[in-house]
CSV table of C-alpha atoms in Angstrom, one decimal:
chain,number,residue,atom,x,y,z
A,1,MET,CA,10.4,40.4,-46.9
A,2,ALA,CA,12.3,38.0,-45.1
A,3,THR,CA,12.8,34.7,-47.0
A,4,THR,CA,13.1,31.2,-45.7
A,5,SER,CA,14.9,28.3,-47.4
A,6,THR,CA,14.7,24.9,-46.5
A,7,THR,CA,17.8,22.4,-46.8
A,8,THR,CA,17.7,18.6,-47.4
A,9,PRO,CA,20.4,16.1,-46.6
A,10,THR,CA,22.8,15.6,-49.7
A,11,THR,CA,24.4,12.4,-50.7
A,12,LEU,CA,27.2,11.7,-53.2
A,13,THR,CA,26.2,9.5,-56.3
A,14,GLY,CA,28.9,7.3,-57.8
A,15,THR,CA,29.7,10.3,-60.4
A,16,GLY,CA,30.6,12.4,-57.4
A,17,ARG,CA,27.4,14.5,-58.2
A,18,GLN,CA,25.3,15.7,-54.9
A,19,THR,CA,21.7,14.4,-54.9
A,20,GLY,CA,18.9,16.0,-52.5
A,21,ARG,CA,17.5,12.5,-51.5
A,22,ARG,CA,16.4,11.7,-48.0
A,23,PRO,CA,17.6,8.7,-46.1
A,24,SER,CA,15.2,5.8,-46.7
A,25,THR,CA,12.9,4.5,-43.9
A,26,GLY,CA,15.1,1.5,-43.9
A,27,GLY,CA,18.2,3.6,-43.3
A,28,ARG,CA,16.6,5.7,-40.6
A,29,PHE,CA,15.4,2.4,-38.8
A,30,ARG,CA,19.2,1.0,-38.9
A,31,ARG,CA,20.2,4.5,-37.6
A,32,TYR,CA,18.1,4.5,-34.6
A,33,LEU,CA,18.1,0.6,-34.1
A,34,PRO,CA,20.3,0.7,-31.0
A,35,LEU,CA,17.9,3.3,-29.3
A,36,TYR,CA,14.8,1.2,-30.2
A,37,LEU,CA,16.6,-1.8,-28.9
A,38,SER,CA,17.5,0.1,-25.4
A,39,ILE,CA,14.0,0.9,-24.7
A,40,SER,CA,12.3,-2.5,-26.0
A,41,PRO,CA,12.5,-4.5,-22.8
A,42,PHE,CA,9.8,-2.2,-21.1
A,43,TYR,CA,7.6,-2.5,-24.2
A,44,ILE,CA,7.8,-6.1,-24.3
A,45,ILE,CA,7.3,-6.7,-20.6
A,46,PHE,CA,4.4,-4.2,-20.9
A,47,ALA,CA,3.1,-6.3,-24.0
A,48,ILE,CA,3.4,-9.6,-22.2
A,49,PHE,CA,2.1,-8.5,-18.7
A,50,GLY,CA,0.0,-5.6,-19.4
A,51,LEU,CA,-1.7,-5.7,-23.1
A,52,PHE,CA,-2.0,-9.3,-23.5
A,53,PRO,CA,-3.9,-10.0,-20.1
A,54,ILE,CA,-6.3,-7.3,-21.1
A,55,GLY,CA,-7.1,-8.3,-24.6
A,56,TYR,CA,-7.5,-11.9,-23.3
A,57,SER,CA,-9.6,-11.0,-20.6
A,58,LEU,CA,-12.0,-9.5,-23.2
A,59,TYR,CA,-11.9,-12.6,-25.3
A,60,LEU,CA,-12.5,-14.8,-22.2
A,61,SER,CA,-15.4,-12.8,-21.3
A,62,PHE,CA,-17.3,-13.8,-24.4
A,63,HIS,CA,-16.8,-17.3,-23.4
A,64,SER,CA,-17.7,-20.0,-20.8
A,65,TRP,CA,-14.6,-21.6,-19.6
A,66,ASP,CA,-13.7,-23.6,-16.2
A,67,GLY,CA,-9.9,-23.1,-16.8
A,68,ILE,CA,-9.3,-26.8,-18.0
A,69,GLY,CA,-12.0,-27.8,-20.6
A,70,PRO,CA,-12.6,-26.2,-24.0
A,71,MET,CA,-13.8,-22.7,-24.2
A,72,LYS,CA,-17.7,-22.4,-25.4
A,73,PHE,CA,-18.4,-19.3,-26.9
A,74,VAL,CA,-21.7,-17.6,-25.4
A,75,GLY,CA,-21.6,-14.0,-26.9
A,76,LEU,CA,-22.9,-11.5,-24.5
A,77,ALA,CA,-24.7,-14.0,-22.0
A,78,GLU,CA,-21.9,-13.4,-19.2
A,79,PHE,CA,-22.5,-9.6,-19.3
A,80,ARG,CA,-26.4,-10.1,-19.3
A,81,TYR,CA,-26.2,-12.2,-16.1
A,82,LEU,CA,-23.6,-9.7,-14.6
A,83,VAL,CA,-26.4,-7.0,-15.0
A,84,SER,CA,-28.8,-9.0,-13.0
A,85,ASP,CA,-26.5,-10.7,-10.4
A,86,THR,CA,-27.7,-9.6,-7.2
A,87,GLN,CA,-24.5,-10.7,-5.6
A,88,PHE,CA,-22.5,-8.7,-7.9
A,89,TRP,CA,-24.4,-5.4,-7.1
A,90,LEU,CA,-24.1,-6.5,-3.3
A,91,SER,CA,-20.4,-6.2,-3.9
A,92,VAL,CA,-20.7,-2.7,-5.6
A,93,LYS,CA,-22.7,-1.5,-2.8
A,94,ASN,CA,-20.2,-2.8,0.0
A,95,THR,CA,-17.2,-1.5,-2.0
A,96,VAL,CA,-18.7,2.0,-2.6
A,97,GLU,CA,-19.8,2.2,1.3
A,98,ILE,CA,-16.4,1.1,2.4
A,99,TRP,CA,-14.8,3.6,0.0
A,100,ILE,CA,-17.0,6.6,1.0
A,101,ILE,CA,-16.0,5.9,5.0
A,102,SER,CA,-12.4,5.4,4.2
A,103,THR,CA,-11.5,8.0,1.7
A,104,ILE,CA,-13.0,11.1,2.9
A,105,PRO,CA,-11.6,10.9,6.6
A,106,MET,CA,-8.3,9.5,4.9
A,107,LEU,CA,-7.7,12.3,2.6
A,108,PHE,CA,-8.7,15.1,5.4
A,109,LEU,CA,-6.3,13.4,7.9
A,110,ALA,CA,-3.6,13.3,5.2
A,111,LEU,CA,-4.1,16.9,4.6
A,112,VAL,CA,-4.1,18.0,8.4
A,113,ILE,CA,-0.8,15.8,8.8
A,114,ALA,CA,0.9,17.3,5.7
A,115,VAL,CA,0.2,21.0,7.1
A,116,ILE,CA,1.6,20.0,10.4
A,117,LEU,CA,4.5,18.4,8.8
A,118,ASN,CA,5.0,21.6,6.5
A,119,SER,CA,5.1,23.8,9.7
A,120,SER,CA,8.2,24.5,11.9
A,121,ILE,CA,8.6,21.6,13.9
A,122,ARG,CA,11.3,19.2,15.0
A,123,PHE,CA,12.2,15.8,13.7
A,124,LYS,CA,10.2,16.4,10.5
A,125,THR,CA,12.1,13.4,8.6
A,126,ALA,CA,11.3,11.2,11.3
A,127,TYR,CA,7.7,12.0,11.1
A,128,ARG,CA,7.6,11.6,7.7
A,129,ILE,CA,9.3,8.1,7.6
A,130,ALA,CA,6.9,6.9,10.5
A,131,PHE,CA,3.9,8.1,8.6
A,132,PHE,CA,4.9,6.3,5.2
A,133,ILE,CA,5.8,2.9,7.0
A,134,PRO,CA,2.4,1.6,6.9
A,135,ASN,CA,2.3,2.0,3.2
A,136,VAL,CA,5.3,-0.1,2.6
A,137,SER,CA,4.1,-3.0,5.2
A,138,SER,CA,2.9,-6.2,4.4
A,139,LEU,CA,-0.9,-6.0,3.6
A,140,VAL,CA,-1.4,-9.4,4.7
A,141,ALA,CA,0.4,-9.0,8.1
A,142,MET,CA,-1.5,-5.8,8.6
A,143,ALA,CA,-4.9,-7.5,8.2
A,144,ILE,CA,-3.8,-10.0,10.7
A,145,VAL,CA,-3.2,-7.6,13.2
A,146,PHE,CA,-6.3,-5.7,12.7
A,147,GLY,CA,-8.1,-8.9,12.6
A,148,SER,CA,-6.8,-9.4,16.3
A,149,ILE,CA,-7.7,-5.9,17.3
A,150,PHE,CA,-11.3,-6.1,15.9
A,151,ALA,CA,-11.8,-9.9,17.2
A,152,ASN,CA,-15.1,-10.4,18.6
A,153,ASN,CA,-14.4,-11.9,22.1
A,154,PHE,CA,-10.7,-11.1,23.0
A,155,GLY,CA,-9.8,-8.2,20.5
A,156,LEU,CA,-8.0,-5.3,21.7
A,157,LEU,CA,-10.8,-2.8,21.0
A,158,ASN,CA,-13.3,-4.6,22.9
A,159,GLY,CA,-11.0,-5.1,25.8
A,160,LEU,CA,-10.8,-1.3,25.6
A,161,LEU,CA,-14.5,-0.9,25.7
A,162,GLN,CA,-14.8,-3.0,28.6
A,163,ALA,CA,-12.1,-1.3,30.5
A,164,LEU,CA,-14.3,2.3,29.7
A,165,GLY,CA,-17.3,0.2,31.1
A,166,LEU,CA,-19.1,-0.1,27.6
A,167,SER,CA,-20.4,-3.4,26.3
A,168,GLN,CA,-18.5,-5.3,23.6
A,169,VAL,CA,-19.2,-5.1,19.8
A,170,GLN,CA,-19.6,-7.9,17.5
A,171,TRP,CA,-17.1,-6.3,15.1
A,172,LEU,CA,-16.7,-9.4,12.7
A,173,ASN,CA,-20.2,-10.6,12.8
A,174,ASP,CA,-22.1,-7.0,12.3
A,175,PRO,CA,-22.1,-5.9,8.5
A,176,TRP,CA,-21.0,-2.4,9.4
A,177,GLY,CA,-18.5,-3.7,11.8
A,178,ILE,CA,-16.9,-5.6,9.3
A,179,LYS,CA,-16.9,-2.2,6.9
A,180,ILE,CA,-15.6,-0.3,9.7
A,181,ALA,CA,-12.7,-2.6,10.1
A,182,ILE,CA,-12.0,-2.7,6.5
A,183,ALA,CA,-12.2,1.0,6.2
A,184,VAL,CA,-9.8,1.6,9.3
A,185,MET,CA,-7.2,-0.7,7.6
A,186,VAL,CA,-7.3,1.3,4.3
A,187,ILE,CA,-6.9,4.6,6.4
A,188,TRP,CA,-4.0,3.4,8.3
A,189,GLN,CA,-2.3,2.2,5.0
A,190,TRP,CA,-2.7,5.1,2.9
A,191,THR,CA,-3.0,8.1,5.0
A,192,GLY,CA,1.0,8.6,5.3
A,193,TYR,CA,1.2,7.9,1.6
A,194,ASN,CA,-1.4,11.0,0.8
A,195,ALA,CA,0.0,13.1,3.2
A,196,ILE,CA,3.5,12.9,1.6
A,197,ILE,CA,1.8,14.0,-1.4
A,198,TYR,CA,0.2,16.8,-0.1
A,199,LEU,CA,3.5,17.9,1.5
A,200,ALA,CA,5.1,17.9,-1.7
A,201,GLY,CA,2.3,20.2,-3.1
A,202,LEU,CA,2.4,22.4,-0.1
A,203,GLN,CA,6.1,23.2,-0.4
A,204,ALA,CA,5.5,24.2,-4.0
A,205,ILE,CA,3.0,27.1,-2.9
A,206,PRO,CA,4.8,30.5,-2.7
A,207,THR,CA,5.1,31.5,0.9
A,208,ASP,CA,4.2,35.2,-0.1
A,209,LEU,CA,0.5,34.1,-0.3
A,210,PHE,CA,0.7,32.8,3.4
A,211,GLU,CA,2.5,36.1,4.4
A,212,ALA,CA,-0.1,38.2,2.7
A,213,ALA,CA,-3.1,36.2,4.2
A,214,LYS,CA,-1.2,36.9,7.7
A,215,VAL,CA,-0.9,40.6,6.9
A,216,ASP,CA,-4.6,40.6,6.0
A,217,GLY,CA,-5.7,39.3,9.3
A,218,ALA,CA,-6.4,35.7,8.3
A,219,ASN,CA,-6.3,33.2,11.1
A,220,VAL,CA,-4.8,29.7,10.6
A,221,VAL,CA,-8.5,28.1,9.7
A,222,GLN,CA,-9.2,31.1,7.0
A,223,THR,CA,-5.7,30.5,5.7
A,224,PHE,CA,-6.1,27.0,5.5
A,225,PHE,CA,-9.6,26.6,3.7
A,226,ARG,CA,-9.0,30.0,1.5
A,227,VAL,CA,-5.1,29.7,0.5
A,228,THR,CA,-4.0,26.2,1.2
A,229,VAL,CA,-6.9,24.3,-0.2
A,230,PRO,CA,-7.6,26.3,-3.4
A,231,MET,CA,-3.7,26.2,-4.4
A,232,LEU,CA,-3.7,22.4,-3.8
A,233,ARG,CA,-6.6,21.8,-5.8
A,234,PRO,CA,-4.9,20.0,-8.6
A,235,ILE,CA,-3.1,17.6,-5.9
A,236,ILE,CA,-6.4,17.1,-4.1
A,237,LEU,CA,-8.1,15.9,-7.8
A,238,PHE,CA,-5.2,13.4,-8.2
A,239,THR,CA,-5.4,12.0,-4.8
A,240,VAL,CA,-9.1,11.7,-5.1
A,241,ILE,CA,-9.0,9.6,-8.3
A,242,THR,CA,-6.1,7.4,-7.3
A,243,SER,CA,-7.9,6.9,-3.9
A,244,THR,CA,-11.0,6.1,-6.0
A,245,ILE,CA,-9.1,3.7,-8.1
A,246,GLY,CA,-7.5,1.9,-5.0
A,247,GLY,CA,-10.7,2.0,-3.0
A,248,MET,CA,-12.6,0.0,-5.7
A,249,GLN,CA,-9.8,-2.5,-5.7
A,250,ILE,CA,-10.0,-3.5,-2.2
A,251,PHE,CA,-9.2,-7.2,-1.8
A,252,THR,CA,-6.5,-8.4,0.6
A,253,GLN,CA,-8.1,-6.5,3.7
A,254,SER,CA,-11.5,-8.5,3.3
A,255,GLN,CA,-9.9,-11.6,1.9
A,256,VAL,CA,-7.7,-12.0,5.0
A,257,LEU,CA,-10.4,-10.5,7.4
A,258,VAL,CA,-13.4,-12.1,6.6
A,259,GLY,CA,-12.6,-14.8,4.0
A,260,ASN,CA,-13.6,-15.6,0.4
A,261,THR,CA,-17.5,-15.4,1.3
A,262,GLY,CA,-17.3,-11.9,2.6
A,263,GLY,CA,-18.3,-12.6,6.1
A,264,PRO,CA,-21.8,-12.7,7.6
A,265,GLY,CA,-24.3,-11.4,5.1
A,266,GLY,CA,-21.4,-11.0,2.6
A,267,ALA,CA,-20.9,-7.5,4.4
A,268,GLY,CA,-17.1,-7.7,3.5
A,269,MET,CA,-17.6,-8.9,-0.3
A,270,THR,CA,-16.1,-6.2,-2.4
A,271,MET,CA,-16.0,-6.2,-6.3
A,272,VAL,CA,-12.4,-7.7,-6.7
A,273,LEU,CA,-13.2,-10.4,-3.7
A,274,TYR,CA,-16.2,-11.4,-5.8
A,275,LEU,CA,-14.2,-11.4,-9.1
A,276,TYR,CA,-11.7,-13.9,-7.3
A,277,GLN,CA,-14.2,-16.0,-5.9
A,278,GLN,CA,-16.3,-16.5,-9.2
A,279,ALA,CA,-13.0,-17.2,-11.1
A,280,PHE,CA,-10.4,-19.0,-8.9
A,281,THR,CA,-12.8,-20.5,-6.3
A,282,LYS,CA,-16.0,-21.6,-8.6
A,283,ASN,CA,-13.6,-21.7,-11.8
A,284,ASP,CA,-15.8,-19.7,-13.9
A,285,PHE,CA,-13.3,-17.6,-15.6
A,286,GLY,CA,-15.5,-16.2,-18.3
A,287,TYR,CA,-17.8,-14.7,-15.5
A,288,GLY,CA,-14.7,-13.5,-13.8
A,289,ALA,CA,-13.6,-11.6,-16.8
A,290,ALA,CA,-17.0,-10.2,-17.1
A,291,ILE,CA,-16.8,-8.9,-13.6
A,292,GLY,CA,-13.3,-7.6,-14.2
A,293,TRP,CA,-14.8,-5.3,-17.3
A,294,GLY,CA,-17.6,-4.3,-15.4
A,295,LEU,CA,-15.3,-3.1,-12.8
A,296,PHE,CA,-13.2,-0.9,-15.3
A,297,ILE,CA,-16.5,0.5,-16.4
A,298,ILE,CA,-17.5,1.5,-12.9
A,299,LEU,CA,-14.1,2.8,-12.0
A,300,LEU,CA,-14.1,4.8,-15.0
A,301,LEU,CA,-17.4,6.5,-14.1
A,302,PHE,CA,-16.4,7.3,-10.7
A,303,SER,CA,-13.2,8.9,-11.8
A,304,ILE,CA,-15.3,11.0,-14.3
A,305,ILE,CA,-17.5,11.8,-11.6
A,306,ASN,CA,-15.0,12.7,-9.0
A,307,TRP,CA,-13.2,14.7,-11.6
A,308,ARG,CA,-16.1,17.0,-12.4
A,309,VAL,CA,-17.0,17.5,-8.8
A,310,VAL,CA,-13.5,18.6,-8.0
A,311,GLN,CA,-13.4,20.9,-10.9
A,312,ARG,CA,-16.6,22.3,-10.1
A,313,THR,CA,-15.8,23.0,-6.7
A,314,GLY,CA,-13.1,25.2,-8.0
A,315,LYS,CA,-15.0,27.6,-10.1
């Protein structure tokens, strides 16, 4: 039977005898101190700008505070008001509707673009850069440009409708017009980003699978739905969850396009815009913090639902 033996670090005593004592905790700490110091800036910055705001927002959500005067402890009052606040639930409804009409076409379009970029076409690099540029463009500038496109009276889109003999649409006065305008901005910004992620996933799929499908007589559509999509399921799950998190945090598009009030009927009032309005316009920081934690719970639920749905479709 094989035997094993363990060895322990030995140290010399003053009399020259060896002992089996391990280095003390302090000794190990001094030994690895340079390594700890080299990675400490990240953790220090994360603690200051990441952990502290999270903890402080939770503390703030149990208080009523206008940002200047003393805080007043109110317990769960802010959360009880949040549950019964119709404006908050309107912002949730608006956010979910904008997320649905933007995320589904965005991810499908990104997948189609990725498949095209993965095929044998010329100038692939130029196309990849072109599709990624909207993601690194200024969001405020982009919102201003789209504001001119969807303008009610002199917008480019209404000019195009008139040229086609159609009547104008009051995009920024109609609730669904506002949501469509915001959704188009989201699609414009994030389609290329998700296409690049899908492209990376496509390049990891063995070409043998596509060749086998071709030999079996599968056409392009059958190959796409029976080979490409199943093999990309983990990537699709990742993009669905990240798009959900991003879609629930829409702020700049609606704030620049329709202002802090959310436009006519509050159709552009998203959850984050409502948080901003309560905290930084009405100076109710305690309620703003409670809205932030409500947003966190909704995001968590949406991520779990998306994960379960995508996982179930793969079985």
